């Protein structure tokens, strides 16, 4: 974007601003004397090669195109060189760990993996003076430092709901870039809903022919209908493209296929999957729908297994999210097939019937080398030890799961729901589902609360969730995500040394980078007018 400027301003020095404001906060960081001067002629000395190294280098060279106007030359060498960015192998390090040393003479990045190198480059990008992105210069100062860094939690996720509103492949990729900037490593892609089925399944073409389009959408909070058809879906080629894009940014895409609730779009496509066989339309209202898939019928399991068979071909992720939330039992209670299944299997309640579904689907996936994640309702009616529970209704469900010995991902709505309001001043906010999660509250999440050391081991990490009933435009999605996702990313990465005051001091620098990339973000905590959450709560 600045290539012409670089030619015109050859030799211009962009000085460091002297600050090393990195989000998420590195484990160990010491500021040293001096600066490294990056130039178009700076070389990258690559002393080892491992899978994915080209992705890490491609990321950095994209940044270099913007700031020095050209890609740096990569030279394979055995030894580090003075004046270069040296990539060194340290096999004693963990998979996401890196060490970054910047001095007058050179930059050294040490890691065991390409992922570590990628994260070192993410950190290094945040250390560039922001002016370098705007002014175009050919000598850019980076402050000397020593950083030793690795994540606290192995699972650092973000969920994006495509069911209520769908976003383009380009927008999804843009969000993946935002996540990579925060060293987020899981992109939970919510692909099926009452209001729309968003992934092509070859064996069930009606899922997208019929299920991807609703004839109308709600106005406001179910106040009326806009009467406009709305739809869209991702072809399998597009899915592969997104998965590849994420892989190149060290992000695993975890697909979610909702089982057995939130399935009206599937029922509209294949009515025989329901308890009554009635023909429904794709849902046009927001909320929890009573109409769910009928586990009394063997056909339902054939459907789920067929769909998941195609899904696991598309997504290499070890984890597959099978939904499980908000499944009313209204129809099951009246359905002869559901009741017969319960008698045959000795199930004492409809909750146990849902647990039967979860267990059968889990077994199917386990046999194919995959593991399940389910929303915390999978705890009801009994859950296998091997299922991972995603706590959303509140931290207590995550605590319950960890105490049972189940792996847990903490994404309680109290801290992690990015569709909730970020300010009390709701009149000046885009219309939202409700709730109140200011940045400080997202930051305050303690995934280990009430867990002893043994139980803490079951907490895999944290996730921010962006539901999109009231979010139809991508710049709005960014606004809801940033900077609350920056806060959640720091909880996930820097759990042990996180500090909200320090986060607020570092955030302006990251928001400058948001401006560089044209990201839309909420500025409440960046302006003096902000009311701290604690105060607002007391009023
Ligand atoms: C959810 O918010 N229903 C997981
Ligand atoms: Zn039924």
Coordinates of C-alpha atoms and ligand atoms in Angstrom, one line a residue:
X1 CA 0.0 0.0 0.0
X2 CA 3.0 2.3 0.4
X3 CA 5.3 1.1 -2.3
X4 CA 5.3 4.4 -4.2
X5 CA 6.0 6.3 -1.1
X6 CA 9.0 4.2 -0.3
X7 CA 10.5 5.0 -3.7
X8 CA 9.9 8.6 -3.1
X9 CA 11.4 8.7 0.4
X10 CA 14.5 6.5 0.1
X11 CA 16.6 6.7 3.1
X12 CA 14.1 8.2 5.5
X13 CA 14.4 6.9 9.0
X14 CA 11.2 6.1 11.0
X15 CA 12.3 6.2 14.6
X16 CA 11.0 3.9 17.2
X17 CA 8.5 5.3 19.6
X18 CA 10.5 3.6 22.3
X19 CA 7.5 1.6 23.6
X20 CA 7.0 -2.1 23.5
X21 CA 3.3 -2.5 23.9
X22 CA 2.4 -6.0 23.0
X23 CA -1.0 -7.7 23.3
X24 CA -1.3 -10.4 24.5
X25 CA 1.4 -9.5 27.1
X26 CA 4.5 -11.6 26.7
X27 CA 5.5 -13.8 29.7
X28 CA 8.9 -12.2 30.1
X29 CA 10.0 -9.0 28.5
X30 CA 13.0 -6.8 29.2
X31 CA 13.7 -3.6 27.4
X32 CA 17.3 -3.2 26.4
X33 CA 19.5 -0.3 25.2
X34 CA 19.5 0.5 21.5
X35 CA 17.5 -0.1 18.3
X36 CA 17.7 -2.5 15.4
X37 CA 17.4 -0.7 12.1
X38 CA 15.3 -2.6 9.6
X39 CA 16.0 -1.9 5.9
X40 CA 14.7 -3.2 2.6
X41 CA 18.1 -4.9 2.3
X42 CA 17.8 -6.7 5.7
X43 CA 18.0 -10.4 5.2
X44 CA 16.2 -13.2 6.9
X45 CA 18.6 -15.9 7.8
X46 CA 16.8 -19.2 8.0
X47 CA 18.9 -21.8 9.8
X48 CA 16.3 -24.5 9.9
X49 CA 13.2 -25.6 8.1
X50 CA 10.1 -27.3 9.5
X51 CA 6.5 -27.7 8.3
X52 CA 4.8 -24.3 8.0
X53 CA 7.9 -22.2 8.0
X54 CA 6.9 -20.7 4.7
X55 CA 3.7 -19.5 6.3
X56 CA 5.6 -17.6 9.0
X57 CA 7.9 -16.1 6.5
X58 CA 5.1 -15.1 4.1
X59 CA 3.3 -13.4 7.0
X60 CA 6.4 -11.3 7.8
X61 CA 7.1 -10.5 4.2
X62 CA 3.5 -9.2 3.7
X63 CA 4.2 -6.8 6.6
X64 CA 7.5 -5.9 5.0
X65 CA 5.8 -5.1 1.7
X66 CA 3.7 -2.5 3.6
X67 CA 6.5 -1.0 5.6
X68 CA 9.7 -1.2 3.6
X69 CA 8.1 -1.6 0.2
X70 CA 9.5 -5.0 -0.6
X71 CA 9.9 -8.6 0.7
X72 CA 13.1 -9.3 2.5
X73 CA 15.4 -11.9 1.0
X74 CA 15.4 -15.2 2.8
X75 CA 18.7 -17.0 2.8
X76 CA 19.2 -20.5 4.1
X77 CA 22.3 -20.6 6.2
X78 CA 23.8 -22.6 9.0
X79 CA 24.9 -19.6 11.2
X80 CA 23.2 -16.4 12.3
X81 CA 24.5 -13.3 10.6
X82 CA 25.0 -9.8 11.9
X83 CA 22.5 -7.3 10.5
X84 CA 19.9 -10.0 9.8
X85 CA 16.7 -11.4 11.2
X86 CA 18.0 -14.8 12.2
X87 CA 15.6 -17.7 12.7
X88 CA 17.2 -20.3 15.0
X89 CA 16.0 -23.6 16.2
X90 CA 15.6 -24.5 19.8
X91 CA 14.1 -27.9 20.0
X92 CA 13.7 -27.6 23.8
X93 CA 10.9 -25.2 23.4
X94 CA 7.2 -25.9 23.4
X95 CA 5.2 -25.8 20.2
X96 CA 3.9 -22.2 20.4
X97 CA 6.8 -20.8 22.3
X98 CA 9.3 -18.3 21.0
X99 CA 12.2 -16.2 22.1
X100 CA 12.8 -12.8 20.4
X101 CA 15.9 -10.8 20.9
X102 CA 16.3 -7.4 19.3
X103 CA 19.7 -5.7 19.5
X104 CA 21.6 -3.0 17.6
X105 CA 23.3 -5.7 15.6
X106 CA 20.6 -8.2 14.7
X107 CA 17.3 -9.8 15.5
X108 CA 17.1 -13.4 16.7
X109 CA 14.0 -15.5 16.8
X110 CA 14.3 -18.9 18.4
X111 CA 11.6 -21.5 18.3
X112 CA 11.0 -25.2 17.9
X113 CA 8.2 -24.8 15.4
X114 CA 7.1 -22.6 12.6
X115 CA 4.2 -21.6 14.9
X116 CA 6.6 -20.2 17.4
X117 CA 8.4 -18.2 14.6
X118 CA 5.0 -16.9 13.4
X119 CA 4.1 -15.7 16.9
X120 CA 7.6 -14.0 17.2
X121 CA 6.7 -12.2 14.0
X122 CA 3.3 -11.2 15.3
X123 CA 5.0 -9.7 18.3
X124 CA 7.6 -8.0 16.1
X125 CA 4.9 -6.4 14.0
X126 CA 3.4 -4.9 17.2
X127 CA 6.9 -3.5 17.9
X128 CA 7.2 -1.6 14.7
X129 CA 6.6 2.1 15.0
X130 CA 3.1 2.7 13.7
X131 CA 4.4 5.6 11.6
X132 CA 6.2 2.9 9.5
X133 CA 2.9 1.8 8.2
X134 CA 1.7 5.2 7.3
X135 CA 4.8 7.1 6.2
X136 CA 6.8 4.8 4.1
X137 CA 10.5 4.9 5.0
X138 CA 13.3 2.6 4.2
X139 CA 15.0 2.5 7.6
X140 CA 12.8 1.5 10.5
X141 CA 13.9 1.4 14.1
X142 CA 12.8 -1.4 16.4
X143 CA 13.5 -1.1 20.1
X144 CA 16.0 -3.6 21.6
X145 CA 14.5 -6.1 23.9
X146 CA 14.5 -9.7 25.1
X147 CA 11.2 -11.5 25.0
X148 CA 10.6 -15.1 26.2
X149 CA 7.0 -16.0 25.5
X150 CA 4.5 -18.9 25.4
X151 CA 0.8 -19.2 26.0
X152 CA -0.7 -20.2 29.3
X153 CA -3.7 -21.9 27.7
X154 CA -3.5 -24.2 24.7
X155 CA -7.0 -23.3 23.6
X156 CA -7.6 -19.7 22.7
X157 CA -10.7 -19.4 20.6
X158 CA -13.2 -17.2 18.9
X159 CA -16.6 -18.2 17.6
X160 CA -18.3 -16.6 14.7
X161 CA -22.0 -17.3 14.0
X162 CA -22.8 -17.7 10.3
X163 CA -26.4 -19.0 10.9
X164 CA -28.2 -15.8 11.7
X165 CA -26.1 -13.7 9.3
X166 CA -23.5 -15.0 6.9
X167 CA -20.3 -13.2 6.1
X168 CA -18.2 -13.5 2.9
X169 CA -15.2 -15.7 2.6
X170 CA -13.1 -12.5 2.4
X171 CA -14.6 -11.2 5.7
X172 CA -14.1 -14.6 7.4
X173 CA -10.4 -14.4 6.3
X174 CA -10.1 -10.9 7.5
X175 CA -11.4 -12.0 10.9
X176 CA -8.9 -14.8 10.8
X177 CA -6.1 -12.2 10.4
X178 CA -7.5 -10.3 13.4
X179 CA -7.4 -13.5 15.4
X180 CA -3.8 -14.2 14.3
X181 CA -2.8 -10.8 15.4
X182 CA -3.9 -11.8 18.9
X183 CA -2.3 -15.2 18.8
X184 CA -5.7 -16.9 18.9
X185 CA -5.4 -20.4 17.6
X186 CA -9.0 -21.7 17.3
X187 CA -11.7 -20.4 15.0
X188 CA -15.0 -22.0 15.9
X189 CA -17.2 -21.7 12.9
X190 CA -20.9 -21.9 13.8
X191 CA -22.3 -23.2 10.5
X192 CA -25.8 -24.5 11.1
X193 CA -28.8 -22.8 12.7
X194 CA -32.6 -22.6 12.8
X195 CA -32.4 -19.6 10.5
X196 CA -29.9 -21.0 8.0
X197 CA -27.7 -24.0 7.1
X198 CA -24.4 -22.6 5.8
X199 CA -22.3 -25.5 4.6
X200 CA -22.6 -27.5 1.4
X201 CA -23.2 -31.2 2.1
X202 CA -23.1 -33.2 -1.1
X203 CA -25.3 -36.1 0.1
X204 CA -28.0 -33.7 1.3
X205 CA -28.3 -31.0 -1.4
X206 CA -31.5 -29.6 0.0
X207 CA -29.7 -28.4 3.1
X208 CA -28.4 -25.6 1.0
X209 CA -31.0 -25.5 -1.8
X210 CA -33.8 -25.0 0.8
X211 CA -32.1 -24.7 4.2
X212 CA -29.7 -21.8 3.4
X213 CA -32.5 -19.4 2.6
X214 CA -35.1 -17.9 4.9
X215 CA -37.9 -16.0 3.4
X216 CA -37.7 -13.1 5.8
X217 CA -35.8 -11.9 8.9
X218 CA -37.0 -10.3 12.1
X219 CA -37.1 -6.5 12.5
X220 CA -35.6 -5.5 15.9
X221 CA -36.2 -8.0 18.6
X222 CA -38.8 -10.1 16.8
X223 CA -41.0 -6.9 16.4
X224 CA -41.9 -7.7 12.9
X225 CA -40.6 -9.2 9.6
X226 CA -38.7 -7.5 6.9
X227 CA -40.2 -9.7 4.2
X228 CA -36.9 -10.0 2.4
X229 CA -35.4 -13.4 1.5
X230 CA -31.9 -13.8 3.1
X231 CA -29.4 -16.6 2.6
X232 CA -26.1 -17.9 1.6
X233 CA -23.8 -20.8 2.2
X234 CA -20.2 -21.9 1.8
X235 CA -19.4 -24.4 -0.9
X236 CA -17.0 -27.2 0.1
X237 CA -14.3 -25.5 -2.0
X238 CA -14.8 -22.3 -0.1
X239 CA -14.6 -24.2 3.2
X240 CA -11.3 -25.7 2.1
X241 CA -10.1 -22.3 1.1
X242 CA -10.9 -20.9 4.6
X243 CA -9.4 -23.9 6.3
X244 CA -6.2 -23.4 4.3
X245 CA -6.1 -19.7 5.0
X246 CA -6.4 -20.4 8.7
X247 CA -3.8 -23.2 8.7
X248 CA -1.4 -20.7 7.1
X249 CA -2.0 -18.5 10.2
X250 CA -1.7 -21.4 12.7
X251 CA -5.4 -21.3 13.4
X252 CA -7.5 -24.5 13.5
X253 CA -11.0 -24.2 12.2
X254 CA -13.4 -26.1 14.4
X255 CA -16.7 -26.5 12.6
X256 CA -20.0 -26.6 14.6
X257 CA -22.9 -28.7 13.4
X258 CA -25.8 -28.3 15.8
X259 CA -27.1 -31.6 17.1
X260 CA -30.0 -32.1 17.9
X261 CA -31.4 -28.6 18.4
X262 CA -31.1 -25.4 16.5
X263 CA -32.0 -27.5 13.4
X264 CA -35.1 -25.9 11.9
X265 CA -33.2 -25.2 8.6
X266 CA -32.3 -28.9 8.4
X267 CA -35.9 -29.9 9.2
X268 CA -37.2 -27.5 6.5
X269 CA -34.9 -29.3 4.0
X270 CA -35.7 -32.9 5.2
X271 CA -39.0 -32.9 7.2
X272 CA -38.7 -36.7 7.7
X273 CA -36.0 -35.9 10.3
X274 CA -38.5 -34.3 12.7
X275 CA -40.8 -36.0 15.3
X276 CA -43.9 -35.2 13.3
X277 CA -42.7 -35.2 9.7
X278 CA -44.4 -31.8 9.2
X279 CA -43.0 -29.5 6.5
X280 CA -41.5 -26.4 8.2
X281 CA -40.0 -23.3 6.8
X282 CA -36.5 -22.1 7.7
X283 CA -37.0 -20.1 10.9
X284 CA -37.6 -16.4 10.4
X285 CA -37.6 -15.5 14.2
X286 CA -34.7 -15.3 16.7
X287 CA -34.9 -17.4 19.8
X288 CA -34.9 -21.0 20.8
X289 CA -37.2 -23.2 18.7
X290 CA -39.1 -26.2 20.0
X291 CA -38.7 -28.0 16.6
X292 CA -35.7 -30.2 16.9
X293 CA -34.5 -33.4 15.2
X294 CA -36.1 -36.7 16.3
X295 CA -33.6 -39.1 17.8
X296 CA -36.4 -41.7 18.0
X297 CA -35.8 -42.3 14.3
X298 CA -32.7 -44.1 13.0
X299 CA -32.8 -41.8 10.0
X300 CA -31.6 -39.0 12.3
X301 CA -28.4 -40.8 13.1
X302 CA -27.8 -41.7 9.5
X303 CA -28.2 -38.0 8.7
X304 CA -25.8 -36.8 11.4
X305 CA -23.3 -39.5 10.5
X306 CA -23.4 -38.7 6.8
X307 CA -23.1 -34.9 7.4
X308 CA -20.2 -35.4 9.9
X309 CA -18.5 -37.8 7.4
X310 CA -18.3 -34.9 4.9
X311 CA -17.4 -32.4 7.6
X312 CA -14.4 -34.4 8.9
X313 CA -13.1 -34.7 5.3
X314 CA -13.2 -30.9 5.1
X315 CA -11.8 -30.0 8.5
X316 CA -8.6 -31.6 9.8
X317 CA -9.4 -30.3 13.3
X318 CA -9.1 -33.0 16.0
X319 CA -12.2 -31.3 17.7
X320 CA -15.6 -31.2 16.1
X321 CA -18.3 -29.1 17.8
X322 CA -21.6 -30.8 17.9
X323 CA -23.7 -28.0 19.5
X324 CA -26.0 -29.5 22.0
X325 CA -27.3 -26.3 23.5
X326 CA -30.9 -25.2 23.9
X327 CA -32.7 -28.3 22.8
X328 CA -36.3 -28.1 24.1
X329 CA -37.8 -31.5 24.8
X330 CA -41.4 -30.5 23.9
X331 CA -41.7 -32.7 20.8
X332 CA -39.7 -35.6 22.1
X333 CA -42.2 -35.9 25.1
X334 CA -45.1 -36.4 22.7
X335 CA -43.3 -38.4 20.0
X336 CA -44.0 -42.2 19.9
X337 CA -40.6 -42.8 18.2
X338 CA -38.7 -40.8 20.9
X339 CA -40.6 -42.5 23.7
X340 CA -40.0 -46.0 22.1
X341 CA -36.3 -45.2 21.9
X342 CA -36.3 -44.2 25.5
X343 CA -38.0 -47.5 26.6
X344 CA -35.7 -49.6 24.4
X345 CA -32.5 -47.9 25.7
X346 CA -33.7 -47.6 29.3
X347 CA -33.5 -43.8 29.3
X348 CA -35.4 -42.3 32.2
X349 CA -35.8 -38.7 30.9
X350 CA -35.6 -36.7 27.7
X351 CA -32.4 -35.2 29.0
X352 CA -31.0 -38.8 29.0
X353 CA -32.3 -39.1 25.4
X354 CA -30.2 -36.1 24.4
X355 CA -27.2 -37.6 26.3
X356 CA -27.8 -40.8 24.2
X357 CA -27.6 -38.7 21.0
X358 CA -24.4 -37.0 22.2
X359 CA -22.8 -40.3 23.2
X360 CA -23.7 -42.0 19.9
X361 CA -22.4 -39.1 17.8
X362 CA -19.3 -38.9 20.0
X363 CA -18.6 -42.6 19.5
X364 CA -19.0 -42.2 15.7
X365 CA -16.4 -39.3 15.7
X366 CA -14.1 -41.0 18.2
X367 CA -13.9 -44.0 15.9
X368 CA -12.8 -41.6 13.2
X369 CA -10.1 -40.1 15.3
X370 CA -12.0 -37.0 16.3
X371 CA -13.1 -35.6 19.7
X372 CA -16.2 -33.7 20.5
X373 CA -16.9 -30.3 22.0
X374 CA -20.4 -29.5 23.1
X375 CA -22.1 -26.6 24.8
X376 CA -22.5 -27.1 28.5
X377 CA -26.0 -28.6 28.2
X378 CA -24.3 -31.9 27.2
X379 CA -23.7 -32.3 31.0
X380 CA -27.4 -32.9 31.4
X381 CA -28.4 -36.6 31.3
X382 CA -24.8 -37.7 31.8
X383 CA -21.7 -37.1 29.7
X384 CA -18.7 -39.2 28.8
X385 CA -15.3 -38.3 30.2
X386 CA -13.9 -37.8 26.8
X387 CA -16.3 -35.0 25.8
X388 CA -15.0 -31.4 26.1
X389 CA -17.6 -29.0 27.6
X390 CA -17.8 -25.4 26.4
X391 CA -19.3 -23.4 29.3
X392 CA -21.5 -20.6 28.1
X393 CA -24.5 -20.3 30.5
X394 CA -22.1 -19.4 33.3
X395 CA -18.7 -20.4 34.7
X396 CA -20.4 -22.8 37.1
X397 CA -21.0 -25.3 34.3
X398 CA -17.3 -25.2 33.4
X399 CA -16.5 -25.7 37.1
X400 CA -18.9 -28.6 37.3
X401 CA -17.4 -30.2 34.2
X402 CA -13.8 -29.8 35.4
X403 CA -14.8 -31.3 38.8
X404 CA -16.3 -34.3 36.9
X405 CA -12.9 -34.7 35.1
X406 CA -14.1 -33.3 31.7
X407 CA -12.0 -30.9 29.6
X408 CA -13.5 -27.4 29.6
X409 CA -13.4 -24.3 27.5
X410 CA -14.5 -21.3 29.4
X411 CA -16.7 -18.9 27.4
X412 CA -19.4 -17.8 29.9
X413 CA -21.8 -15.2 28.6
X414 CA -21.0 -13.0 31.6
X415 CA -17.5 -12.3 30.2
X416 CA -17.2 -13.8 26.7
X417 CA -20.4 -12.9 24.8
X418 CA -19.2 -10.3 22.2
X419 CA -22.8 -9.7 21.0
X420 CA -23.7 -8.1 24.4
X421 CA -23.5 -4.3 24.8
X422 CA -20.1 -2.9 25.7
X423 CA -21.5 0.3 27.2
X424 CA -24.3 1.3 29.5
X425 CA -25.1 4.0 27.1
X426 CA -27.0 1.7 24.8
X427 CA -28.7 4.5 22.9
X428 CA -25.4 5.3 21.4
X429 CA -24.6 1.7 20.6
X430 CA -25.7 -0.3 17.6
X431 CA -28.8 -2.3 18.6
X432 CA -27.8 -5.4 20.4
X433 CA -29.3 -8.6 21.9
X434 CA -28.8 -7.0 25.4
X435 CA -26.5 -7.9 28.2
X436 CA -23.5 -5.9 29.3
X437 CA -19.9 -7.0 28.8
X438 CA -17.5 -4.1 28.9
X439 CA -13.8 -4.7 28.1
X440 CA -12.9 -4.8 31.8
X441 CA -15.3 -7.6 32.4
X442 CA -14.1 -9.6 29.5
X443 CA -10.6 -9.1 30.9
X444 CA -11.7 -10.1 34.4
X445 CA -12.5 -13.7 33.4
X446 CA -10.7 -16.1 35.6
X447 CA -11.0 -19.6 34.0
X448 CA -9.6 -21.2 37.1
X449 CA -12.0 -19.7 39.6
X450 CA -13.1 -22.2 42.3
X451 CA -10.9 -24.9 40.9
X452 CA -8.1 -26.6 42.7
X453 CA -4.8 -27.3 41.0
X454 CA -5.9 -30.8 40.0
X455 CA -9.2 -29.5 38.5
X456 CA -7.4 -26.6 36.8
X457 CA -5.7 -29.1 34.5
X458 CA -9.0 -29.8 32.8
X459 CA -9.4 -26.2 31.7
X460 CA -8.1 -26.1 28.1
X461 CA -8.7 -22.4 27.6
X462 CA -11.0 -19.6 26.8
X463 CA -13.2 -18.4 23.9
X464 CA -15.0 -15.2 22.9
X465 CA -18.4 -15.8 21.1
X466 CA -19.9 -13.6 18.4
X467 CA -23.6 -14.4 17.8
X468 CA -25.0 -12.5 14.9
X469 CA -28.8 -12.1 15.3
X470 CA -28.3 -8.4 15.4
X471 CA -25.0 -8.2 13.4
X472 CA -25.4 -8.3 9.7
X473 CA -22.5 -6.2 8.6
X474 CA -18.9 -7.1 8.9
X475 CA -17.7 -3.7 10.2
X476 CA -20.2 -4.1 13.0
X477 CA -18.8 -7.6 13.7
X478 CA -15.4 -6.0 14.0
X479 CA -16.8 -3.4 16.4
X480 CA -18.2 -6.0 18.7
X481 CA -15.1 -8.1 18.6
X482 CA -12.4 -5.4 19.2
X483 CA -11.1 -4.8 21.7
X484 CA -13.0 -7.3 23.8
X485 CA -11.4 -10.1 21.9
X486 CA -8.0 -8.5 22.6
X487 CA -8.9 -8.8 26.3
X488 CA -9.9 -12.4 26.0
X489 CA -6.8 -13.2 24.0
X490 CA -4.7 -11.8 26.9
X491 CA -6.6 -13.9 29.4
X492 CA -5.8 -17.0 27.3
X493 CA -2.2 -16.2 26.6
X494 CA -1.0 -14.2 29.6
X495 CA -3.2 -15.7 32.4
X496 CA -0.4 -15.6 35.0
X497 CA 0.8 -12.1 34.5
X498 CA -2.3 -10.3 33.2
X499 CA -3.0 -6.9 34.6
X500 CA -5.9 -4.7 33.4
X501 CA -4.1 -1.4 34.1
X502 CA -1.2 -2.5 32.0
X503 CA -3.5 -3.8 29.3
X504 CA -5.1 -0.3 29.1
X505 CA -1.7 1.2 28.8
X506 CA -0.8 -1.1 25.9
X507 CA -4.1 -1.0 24.1
X508 CA -3.7 2.4 22.4
X509 CA -0.8 1.0 20.5
X510 CA -2.7 -2.0 19.3
X511 CA -5.6 0.3 18.4
X512 CA -3.2 2.3 16.2
X513 CA -2.5 -1.0 14.4
X514 CA -6.3 -1.6 14.1
X515 CA -6.4 1.8 12.3
X516 CA -3.5 0.8 10.0
X517 CA -5.5 -2.2 8.9
X518 CA -8.8 -0.3 8.8
X519 CA -10.4 -2.4 11.5
X520 CA -13.5 -1.0 13.1
X521 CA -13.3 -1.2 16.9
X522 CA -15.0 0.1 20.0
X523 CA -13.3 3.0 21.7
X524 CA -15.0 3.2 25.1
X525 CA -11.9 2.2 27.1
X526 CA -9.7 4.4 24.9
X527 CA -11.5 7.6 25.7
X528 CA -11.6 9.4 29.0
X529 CA -15.4 9.4 29.0
X530 CA -15.5 5.7 29.8
X531 CA -17.3 4.6 32.9
X532 CA -15.5 1.8 34.6
X533 CA -17.6 -1.3 34.9
X534 CA -17.5 -1.4 38.6
X535 CA -18.8 2.1 38.9
X536 CA -21.5 1.6 36.3
X537 CA -22.6 -1.6 38.1
X538 CA -23.1 0.4 41.4
X539 CA -25.3 3.1 39.8
Ligands
LIG1 C1 -25.6 -20.4 23.2 O1 -25.4 -19.2 23.4 N1 -26.8 -20.9 22.9 C2 -24.5 -21.4 23.2
LIG2 ZN1 -39.2 -37.9 18.0

